[in-house]
Short mmCIF file of C-alpha atoms and ligand atoms in Angstrom, two decimals:
data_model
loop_
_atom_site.label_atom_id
_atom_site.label_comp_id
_atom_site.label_asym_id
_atom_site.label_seq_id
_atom_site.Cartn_x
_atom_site.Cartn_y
_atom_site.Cartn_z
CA UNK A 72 -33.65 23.70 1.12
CA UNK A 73 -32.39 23.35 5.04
CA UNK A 74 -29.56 20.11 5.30
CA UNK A 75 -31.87 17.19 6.36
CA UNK A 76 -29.14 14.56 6.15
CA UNK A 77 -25.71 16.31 6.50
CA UNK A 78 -22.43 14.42 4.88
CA UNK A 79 -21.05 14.15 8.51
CA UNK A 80 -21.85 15.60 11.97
CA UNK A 81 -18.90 16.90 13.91
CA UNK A 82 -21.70 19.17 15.76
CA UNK A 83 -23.35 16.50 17.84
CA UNK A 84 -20.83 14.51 18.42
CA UNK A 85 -18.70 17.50 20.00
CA UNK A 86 -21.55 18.03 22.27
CA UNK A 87 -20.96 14.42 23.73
CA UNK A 88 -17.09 14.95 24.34
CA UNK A 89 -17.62 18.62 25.32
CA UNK A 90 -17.26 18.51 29.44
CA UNK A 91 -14.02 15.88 29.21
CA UNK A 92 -12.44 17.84 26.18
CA UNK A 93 -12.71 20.92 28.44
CA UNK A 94 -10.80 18.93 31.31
CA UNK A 95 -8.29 18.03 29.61
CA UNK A 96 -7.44 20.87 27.84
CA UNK A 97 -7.59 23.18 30.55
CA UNK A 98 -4.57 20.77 32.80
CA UNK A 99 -2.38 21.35 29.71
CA UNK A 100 -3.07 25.10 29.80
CA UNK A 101 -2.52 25.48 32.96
CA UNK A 102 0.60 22.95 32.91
CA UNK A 103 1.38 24.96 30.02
CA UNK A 104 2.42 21.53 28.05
CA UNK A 105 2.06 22.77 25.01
CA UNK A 106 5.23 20.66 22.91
CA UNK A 107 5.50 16.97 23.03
CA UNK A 108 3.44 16.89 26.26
CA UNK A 109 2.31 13.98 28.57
CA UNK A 110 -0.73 13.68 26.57
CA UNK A 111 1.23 12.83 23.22
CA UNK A 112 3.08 9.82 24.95
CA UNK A 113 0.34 8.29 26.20
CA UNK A 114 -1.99 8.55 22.91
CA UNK A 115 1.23 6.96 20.80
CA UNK A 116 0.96 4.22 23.85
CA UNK A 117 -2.83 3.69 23.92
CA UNK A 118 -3.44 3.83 19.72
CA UNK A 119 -0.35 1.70 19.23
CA UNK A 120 -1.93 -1.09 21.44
CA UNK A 121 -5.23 -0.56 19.29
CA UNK A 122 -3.33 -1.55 16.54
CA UNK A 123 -1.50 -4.01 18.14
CA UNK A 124 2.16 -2.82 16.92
CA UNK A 125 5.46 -2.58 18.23
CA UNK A 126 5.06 1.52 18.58
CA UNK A 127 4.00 4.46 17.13
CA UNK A 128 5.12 8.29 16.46
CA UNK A 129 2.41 11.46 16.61
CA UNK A 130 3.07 13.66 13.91
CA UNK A 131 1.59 17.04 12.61
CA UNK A 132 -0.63 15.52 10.06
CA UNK A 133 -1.14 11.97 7.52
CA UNK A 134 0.82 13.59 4.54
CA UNK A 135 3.72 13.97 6.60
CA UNK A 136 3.11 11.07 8.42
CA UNK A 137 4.02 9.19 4.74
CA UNK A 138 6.67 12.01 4.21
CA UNK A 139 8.70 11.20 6.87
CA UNK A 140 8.27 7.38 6.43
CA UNK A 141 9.80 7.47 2.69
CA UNK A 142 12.39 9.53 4.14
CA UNK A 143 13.11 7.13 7.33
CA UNK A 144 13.31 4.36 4.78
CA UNK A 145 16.04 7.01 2.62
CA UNK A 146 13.73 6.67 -0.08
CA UNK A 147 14.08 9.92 -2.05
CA UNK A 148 16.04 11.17 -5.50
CA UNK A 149 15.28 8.75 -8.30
CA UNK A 150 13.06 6.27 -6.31
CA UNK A 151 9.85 5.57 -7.94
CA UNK A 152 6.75 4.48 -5.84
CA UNK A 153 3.88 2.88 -6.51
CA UNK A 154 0.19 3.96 -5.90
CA UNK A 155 -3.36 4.25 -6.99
CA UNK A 156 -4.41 6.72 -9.42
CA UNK A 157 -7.47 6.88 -7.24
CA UNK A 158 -6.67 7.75 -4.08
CA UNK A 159 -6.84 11.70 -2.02
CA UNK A 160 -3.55 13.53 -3.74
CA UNK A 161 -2.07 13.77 -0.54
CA UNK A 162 -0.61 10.33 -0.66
CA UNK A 163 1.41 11.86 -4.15
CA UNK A 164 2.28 14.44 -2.85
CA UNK A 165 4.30 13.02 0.21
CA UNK A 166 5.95 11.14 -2.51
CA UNK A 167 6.77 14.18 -4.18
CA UNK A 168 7.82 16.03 -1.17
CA UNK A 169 10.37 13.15 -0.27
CA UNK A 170 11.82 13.85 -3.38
CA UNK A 171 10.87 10.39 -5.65
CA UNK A 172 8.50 10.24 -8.15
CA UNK A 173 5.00 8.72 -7.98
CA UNK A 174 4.09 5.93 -10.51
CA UNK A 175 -0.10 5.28 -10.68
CA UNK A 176 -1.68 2.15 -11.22
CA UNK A 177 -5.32 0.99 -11.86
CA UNK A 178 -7.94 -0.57 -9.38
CA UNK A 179 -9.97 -3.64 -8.55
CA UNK A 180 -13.38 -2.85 -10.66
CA UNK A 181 -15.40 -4.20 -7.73
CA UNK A 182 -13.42 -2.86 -4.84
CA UNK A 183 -11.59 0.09 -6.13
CA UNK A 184 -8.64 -0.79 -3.87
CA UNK A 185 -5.24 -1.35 -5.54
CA UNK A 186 -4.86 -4.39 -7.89
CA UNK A 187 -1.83 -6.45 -7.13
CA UNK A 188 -1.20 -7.43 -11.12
CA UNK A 189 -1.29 -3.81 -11.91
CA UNK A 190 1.42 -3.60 -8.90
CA UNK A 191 3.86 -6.06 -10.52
CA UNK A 192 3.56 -4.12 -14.36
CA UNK A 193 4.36 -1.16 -13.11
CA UNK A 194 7.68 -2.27 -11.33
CA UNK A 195 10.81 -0.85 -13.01
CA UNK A 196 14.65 -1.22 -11.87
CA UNK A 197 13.95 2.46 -10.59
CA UNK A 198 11.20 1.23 -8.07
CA UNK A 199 12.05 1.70 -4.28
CA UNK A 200 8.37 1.02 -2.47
CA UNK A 201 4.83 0.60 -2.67
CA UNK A 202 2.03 2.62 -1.18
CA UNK A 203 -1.10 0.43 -0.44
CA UNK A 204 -3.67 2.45 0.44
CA UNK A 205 -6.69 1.08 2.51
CA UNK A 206 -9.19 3.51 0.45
CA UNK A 207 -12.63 4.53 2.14
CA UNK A 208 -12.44 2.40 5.06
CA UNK A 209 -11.65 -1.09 3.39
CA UNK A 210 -8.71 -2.72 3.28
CA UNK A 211 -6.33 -2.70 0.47
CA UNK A 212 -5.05 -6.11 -0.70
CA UNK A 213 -2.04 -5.60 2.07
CA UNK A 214 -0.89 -9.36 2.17
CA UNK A 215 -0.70 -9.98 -2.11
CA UNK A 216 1.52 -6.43 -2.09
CA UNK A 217 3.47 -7.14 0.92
CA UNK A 218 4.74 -10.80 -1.10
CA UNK A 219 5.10 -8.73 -4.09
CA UNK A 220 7.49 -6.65 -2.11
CA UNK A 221 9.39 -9.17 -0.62
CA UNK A 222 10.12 -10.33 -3.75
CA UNK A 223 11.02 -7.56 -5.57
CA UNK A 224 12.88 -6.71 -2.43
CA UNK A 225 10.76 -3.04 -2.10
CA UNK A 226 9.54 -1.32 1.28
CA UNK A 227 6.01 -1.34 2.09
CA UNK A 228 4.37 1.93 3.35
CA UNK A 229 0.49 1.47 4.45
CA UNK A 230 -1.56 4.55 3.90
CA UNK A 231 -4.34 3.54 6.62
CA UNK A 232 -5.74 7.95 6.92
CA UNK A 233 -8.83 6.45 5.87
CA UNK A 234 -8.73 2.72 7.91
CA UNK A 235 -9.23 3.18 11.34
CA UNK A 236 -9.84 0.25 13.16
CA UNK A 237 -10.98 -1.76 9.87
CA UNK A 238 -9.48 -5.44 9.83
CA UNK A 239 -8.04 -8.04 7.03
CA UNK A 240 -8.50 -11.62 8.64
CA UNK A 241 -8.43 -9.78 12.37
CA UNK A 242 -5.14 -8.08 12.18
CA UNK A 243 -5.94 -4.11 12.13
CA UNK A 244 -5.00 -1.80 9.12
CA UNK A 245 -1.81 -0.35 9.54
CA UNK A 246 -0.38 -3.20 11.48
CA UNK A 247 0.75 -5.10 7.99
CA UNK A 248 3.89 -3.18 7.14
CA UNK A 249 6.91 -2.27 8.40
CA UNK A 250 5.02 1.21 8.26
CA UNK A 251 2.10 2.45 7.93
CA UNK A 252 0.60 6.07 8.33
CA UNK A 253 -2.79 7.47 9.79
CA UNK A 254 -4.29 10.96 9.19
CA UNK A 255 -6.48 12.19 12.30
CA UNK A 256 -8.23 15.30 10.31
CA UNK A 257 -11.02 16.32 11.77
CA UNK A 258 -13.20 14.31 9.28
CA UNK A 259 -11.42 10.87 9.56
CA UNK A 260 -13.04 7.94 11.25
CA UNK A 261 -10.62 9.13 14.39
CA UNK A 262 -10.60 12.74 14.07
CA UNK A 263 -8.53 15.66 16.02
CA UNK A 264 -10.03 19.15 16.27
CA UNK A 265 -7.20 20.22 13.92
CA UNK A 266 -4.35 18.73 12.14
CA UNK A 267 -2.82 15.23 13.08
CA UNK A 268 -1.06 12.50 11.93
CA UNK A 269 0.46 8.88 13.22
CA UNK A 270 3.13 6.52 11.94
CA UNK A 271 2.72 3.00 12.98
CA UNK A 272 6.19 1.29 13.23
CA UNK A 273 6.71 -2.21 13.38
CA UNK A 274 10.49 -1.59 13.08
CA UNK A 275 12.02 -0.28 15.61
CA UNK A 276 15.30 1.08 13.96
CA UNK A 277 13.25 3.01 11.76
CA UNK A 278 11.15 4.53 14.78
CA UNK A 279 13.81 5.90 16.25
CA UNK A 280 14.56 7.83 13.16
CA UNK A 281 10.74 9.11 12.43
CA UNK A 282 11.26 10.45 16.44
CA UNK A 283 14.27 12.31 15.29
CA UNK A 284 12.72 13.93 11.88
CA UNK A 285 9.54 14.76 13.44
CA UNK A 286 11.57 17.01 15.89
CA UNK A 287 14.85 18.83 13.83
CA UNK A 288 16.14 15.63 13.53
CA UNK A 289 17.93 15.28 16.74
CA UNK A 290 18.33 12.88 18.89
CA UNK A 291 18.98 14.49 22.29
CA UNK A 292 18.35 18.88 22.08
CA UNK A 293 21.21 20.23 19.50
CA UNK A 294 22.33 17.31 18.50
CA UNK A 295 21.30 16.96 15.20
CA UNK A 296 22.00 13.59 13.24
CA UNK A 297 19.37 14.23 10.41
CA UNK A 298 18.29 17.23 8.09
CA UNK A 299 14.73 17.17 10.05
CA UNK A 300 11.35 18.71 10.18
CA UNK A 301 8.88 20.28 12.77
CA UNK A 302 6.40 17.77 12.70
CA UNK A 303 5.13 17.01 16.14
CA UNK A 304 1.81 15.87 16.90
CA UNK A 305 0.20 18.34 19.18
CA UNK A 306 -0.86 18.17 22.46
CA UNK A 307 -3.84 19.59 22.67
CA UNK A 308 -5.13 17.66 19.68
CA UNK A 309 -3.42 14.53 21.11
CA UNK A 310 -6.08 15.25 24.34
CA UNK A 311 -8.39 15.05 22.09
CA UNK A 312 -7.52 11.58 20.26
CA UNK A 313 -7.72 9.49 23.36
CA UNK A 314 -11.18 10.85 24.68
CA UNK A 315 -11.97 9.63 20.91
CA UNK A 316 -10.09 6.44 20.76
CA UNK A 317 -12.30 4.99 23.66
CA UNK A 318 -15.36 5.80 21.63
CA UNK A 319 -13.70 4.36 17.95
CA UNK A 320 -14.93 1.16 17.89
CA UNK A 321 -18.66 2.21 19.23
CA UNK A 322 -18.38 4.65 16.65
CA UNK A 323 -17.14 2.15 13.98
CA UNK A 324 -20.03 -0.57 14.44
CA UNK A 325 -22.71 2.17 14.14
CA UNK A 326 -20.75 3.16 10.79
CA UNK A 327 -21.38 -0.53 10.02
CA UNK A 328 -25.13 -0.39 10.66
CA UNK A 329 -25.67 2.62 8.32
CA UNK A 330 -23.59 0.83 5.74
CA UNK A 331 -25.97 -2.46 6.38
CA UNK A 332 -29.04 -0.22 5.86
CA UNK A 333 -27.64 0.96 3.19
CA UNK A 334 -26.69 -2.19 1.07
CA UNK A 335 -30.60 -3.63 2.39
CA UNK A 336 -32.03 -0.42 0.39
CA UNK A 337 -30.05 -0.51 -2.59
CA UNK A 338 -29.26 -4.52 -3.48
CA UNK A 339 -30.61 -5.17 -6.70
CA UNK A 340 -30.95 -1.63 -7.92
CA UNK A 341 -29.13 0.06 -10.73
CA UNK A 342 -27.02 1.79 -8.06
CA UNK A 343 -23.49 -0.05 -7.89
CA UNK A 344 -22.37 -0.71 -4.55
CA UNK A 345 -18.53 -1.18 -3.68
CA UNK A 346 -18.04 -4.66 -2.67
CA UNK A 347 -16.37 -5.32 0.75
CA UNK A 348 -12.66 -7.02 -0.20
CA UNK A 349 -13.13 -10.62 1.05
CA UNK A 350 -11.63 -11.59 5.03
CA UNK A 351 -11.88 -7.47 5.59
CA UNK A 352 -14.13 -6.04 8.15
CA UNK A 353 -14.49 -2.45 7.23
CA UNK A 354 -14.94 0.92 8.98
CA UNK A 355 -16.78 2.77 6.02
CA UNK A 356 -14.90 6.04 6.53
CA UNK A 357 -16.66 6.94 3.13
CA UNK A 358 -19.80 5.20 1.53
CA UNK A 359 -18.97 4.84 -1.91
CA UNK A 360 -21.57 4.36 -4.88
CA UNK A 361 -21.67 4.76 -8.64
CA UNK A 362 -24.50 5.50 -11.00
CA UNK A 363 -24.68 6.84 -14.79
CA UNK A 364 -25.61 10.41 -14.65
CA UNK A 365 -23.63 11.36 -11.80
CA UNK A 366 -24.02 15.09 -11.17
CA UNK A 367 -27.35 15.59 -12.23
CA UNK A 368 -28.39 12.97 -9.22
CA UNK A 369 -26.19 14.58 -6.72
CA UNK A 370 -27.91 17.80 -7.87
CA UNK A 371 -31.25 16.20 -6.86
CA UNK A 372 -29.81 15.25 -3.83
CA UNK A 373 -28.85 18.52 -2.89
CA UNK A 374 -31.97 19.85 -3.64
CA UNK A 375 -33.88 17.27 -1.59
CA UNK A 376 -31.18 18.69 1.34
CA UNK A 377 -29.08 15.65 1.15
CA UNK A 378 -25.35 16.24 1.49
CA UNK A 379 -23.02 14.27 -0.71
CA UNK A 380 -19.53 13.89 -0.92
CA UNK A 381 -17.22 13.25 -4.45
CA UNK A 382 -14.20 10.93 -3.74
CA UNK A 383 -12.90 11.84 -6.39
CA UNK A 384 -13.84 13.64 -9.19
CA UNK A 385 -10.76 13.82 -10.90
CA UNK A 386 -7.90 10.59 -10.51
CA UNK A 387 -4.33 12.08 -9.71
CA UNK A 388 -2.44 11.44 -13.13
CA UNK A 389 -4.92 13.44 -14.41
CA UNK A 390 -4.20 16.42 -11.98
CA UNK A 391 -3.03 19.13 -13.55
CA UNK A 392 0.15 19.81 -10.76
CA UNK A 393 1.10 15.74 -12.57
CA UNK A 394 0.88 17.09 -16.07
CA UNK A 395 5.25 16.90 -16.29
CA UNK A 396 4.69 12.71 -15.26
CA UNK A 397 3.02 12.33 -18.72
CA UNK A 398 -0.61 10.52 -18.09
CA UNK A 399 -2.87 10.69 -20.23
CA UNK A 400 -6.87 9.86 -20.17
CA UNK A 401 -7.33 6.15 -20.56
CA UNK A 402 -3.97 5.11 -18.96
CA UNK A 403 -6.38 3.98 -16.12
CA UNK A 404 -10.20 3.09 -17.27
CA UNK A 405 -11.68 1.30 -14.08
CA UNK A 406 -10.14 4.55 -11.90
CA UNK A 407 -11.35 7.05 -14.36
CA UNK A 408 -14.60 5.32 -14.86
CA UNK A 409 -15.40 5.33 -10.98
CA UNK A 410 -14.59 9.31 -10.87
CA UNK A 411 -17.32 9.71 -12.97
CA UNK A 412 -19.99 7.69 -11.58
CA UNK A 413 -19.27 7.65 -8.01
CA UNK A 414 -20.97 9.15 -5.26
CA UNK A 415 -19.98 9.56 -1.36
CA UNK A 416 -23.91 9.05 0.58
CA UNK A 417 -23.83 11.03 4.24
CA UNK A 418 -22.05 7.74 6.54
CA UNK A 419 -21.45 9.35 10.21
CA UNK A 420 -21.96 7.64 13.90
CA UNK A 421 -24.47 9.30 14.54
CA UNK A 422 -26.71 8.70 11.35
CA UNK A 423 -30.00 7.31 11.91
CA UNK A 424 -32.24 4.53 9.77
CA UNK A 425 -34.54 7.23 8.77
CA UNK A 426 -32.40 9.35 7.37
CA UNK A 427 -30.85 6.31 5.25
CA UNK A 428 -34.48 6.05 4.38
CA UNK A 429 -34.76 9.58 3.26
CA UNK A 430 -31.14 9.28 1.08
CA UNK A 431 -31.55 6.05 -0.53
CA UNK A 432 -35.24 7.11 -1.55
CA UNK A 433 -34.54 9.93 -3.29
CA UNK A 434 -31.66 9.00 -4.36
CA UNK A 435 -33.60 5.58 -6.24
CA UNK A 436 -36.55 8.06 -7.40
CA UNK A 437 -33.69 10.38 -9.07
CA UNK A 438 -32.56 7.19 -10.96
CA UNK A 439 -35.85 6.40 -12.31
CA UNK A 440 -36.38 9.88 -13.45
CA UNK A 441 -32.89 10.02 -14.96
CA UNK A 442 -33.09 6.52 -16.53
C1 PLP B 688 -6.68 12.27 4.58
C2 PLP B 688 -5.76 11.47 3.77
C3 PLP B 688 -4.38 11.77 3.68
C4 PLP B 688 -3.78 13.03 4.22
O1 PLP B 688 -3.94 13.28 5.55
P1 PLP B 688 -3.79 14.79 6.10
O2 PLP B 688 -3.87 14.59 7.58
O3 PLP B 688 -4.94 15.57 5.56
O4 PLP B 688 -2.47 15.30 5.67
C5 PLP B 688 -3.57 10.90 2.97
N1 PLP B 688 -4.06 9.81 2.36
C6 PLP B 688 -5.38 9.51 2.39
C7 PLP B 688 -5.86 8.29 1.69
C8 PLP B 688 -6.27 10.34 3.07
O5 PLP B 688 -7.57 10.05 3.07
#
């Protein structure tokens, strides 16, 4: 069966940008600014007033774009840090890679986004931060885990790779924290034609010393005052970002639309829809739904030439690379639950009311049948 409603399409959206992508690219060819270029400032200046913060750092993707904020903030050997067992295992693994260990906690049944009482039992004297993520577009609880924090005196770092442009009471994702990071893969909400990342810094002190890791850790050429990285954003893909940025929030509220057509076709059903967290207006990077007999529906779906999307099948202290952390299944019912009854439905700009149509009717007659 031919794809009649792809999971996203990067195709005809490229064919929009195509002429000013070409532009651009070809003045840093032939200005051969290849390394921390002209257009890398000015996307750090144009996304950072999106966000509305103080500033922010390009880097070469989201996981290091956490990495080097744990590291910034010295967090490393013997820190524990706090995160959802249901998030992408990238936001683990920059944990990992800064040296400290990742603790998991459970979710909000309704919203799936961390749950700030789960936060507070998992605190130990060994506990150096918290990692909020805003998962699938919504946003995470930021306010409740940033009090938390203050309290327990811990750092906040915002994972916002899948919250571009989504609000909590007006104030944009990644503009909570002291930092916050933002993944620009190709299939994020704001997506390079590569591998990109962004930290958001509403510290300044702190900046200064992501700009130093990202490049060998120096602060002027050979000067070295950190053990650093090479982890620039680059330019071409940076190009790229601001021909996108101007088109994000278009992009977003047509996101929104699908989403409304979707929750119009599905209300009262046996499908269970992810509730929007209350005062959050959300970017849907991901349209998340769960219903009993999982595969065999996405199967259908397939079949019927309806791409779906699994986010995730498996939550990360379940992971096989986490075995040595000691989880074990039921440590975390309402995450491991959702990974077996959720289901990502096709959510892209571009997506039209017929093909939400076309999903959410097959996708109801597959219930019926299954039922
Ligand atoms: C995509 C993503 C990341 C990782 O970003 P990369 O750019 O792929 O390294 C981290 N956390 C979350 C929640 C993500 O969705």
């Amino acid at each position: 069966m031919k794809t009649v409603v792809p999971f996203i399409d990067l195709k005809s959206q490229y064919e929009t940008l195509k002429s000013e992508i070409w532009d651009s690219w070809q003045k840093i060819l032939e200005n051969t600014d290849f390394i921390l270029g002209e257009e890398v400032k000015k996307f750090e200046e144009e996304f950072s007033e999106y966000l509305d913060i103080e500033r922010g750092i390009g880097v070469a993707s989201g996981t290091d774009a956490i990495h080097l904020a744990l590291r910034a903030m010295g967090i490393g050997e013997n820190a524990e840090v706090i995160l959802q067992a249901n998030t992408f295992i990238a936001t683990a693994f920059a944990v990992s890679q800064a040296g400290a260990v990742p603790v998991f906690v459970d979710v909000n049944p309704e919203t799936l986004q961390i749950e700030p009482d789960r936060v507070k039992e998992a605190i130990s004297p060994r506990t150096k931060a918290i990692i909020p993520v805003h998962l699938f577009g919504m946003t995470a609880p930021v306010q409740e885990i940033l009090n938390i924090a203050d309290h327990y005196g811990l750092s906040v770092i915002e994972d916002a790779c899948q919250s571009h442009g989504a609000e909590m009471n007006g104030k944009k994702a990644g503009s909570f924290a002291q930092l916050a990071a933002f993944s620009f893969y190709p299939g994020k909400n704001l997506g390079a034609y590569g591998d990109a990342g962004f930290v958001a810094v509403n510290d300044g002190e702190l900046g200064k010393r992501i700009e130093m890791l990202r490049n060998y850790g120096q602060a002027e050429k050979f000067n070295h005052l950190h053990k650093g990285f090479n982890s620039r954003l680059d330019t071409l893909q940076a190009a790229v970002l601001r021909i996108k940025l101007r088109r994000l929030e278009e992009w977003n509220v047509n996101r929104r639309k699908v989403a409304d057509y979707y929750r119009e076709r599905l209300k009262n059903t046996n499908v269970k829809l992810t509730k929007v967290p209350e005062n959050c207006t959300p970017v849907y990077h991901l349209y998340i739904v769960r219903v009993s007999s999982r595969d065999k529906i996405r199967e259908g779906l397939n079949a019927s030439g309806i791409q779906t999307g699994l986010h995730y099948p498996c939550p990360i202290h379940l992971q096989p690379c986490y075995s040595e952390l000691g989880y074990k299944k039921g440590d975390f019912p309402v995450a491991e639950e959702a990974a077996e009854q959720m289901i990502s439905l096709p959510v892209f700009p571009e997506m039209t009311e017929e093909q939400v149509d076309y999903t959410t009717s097959k996708l109801l007659e597959l219930i019926s049948e299954t039922a």
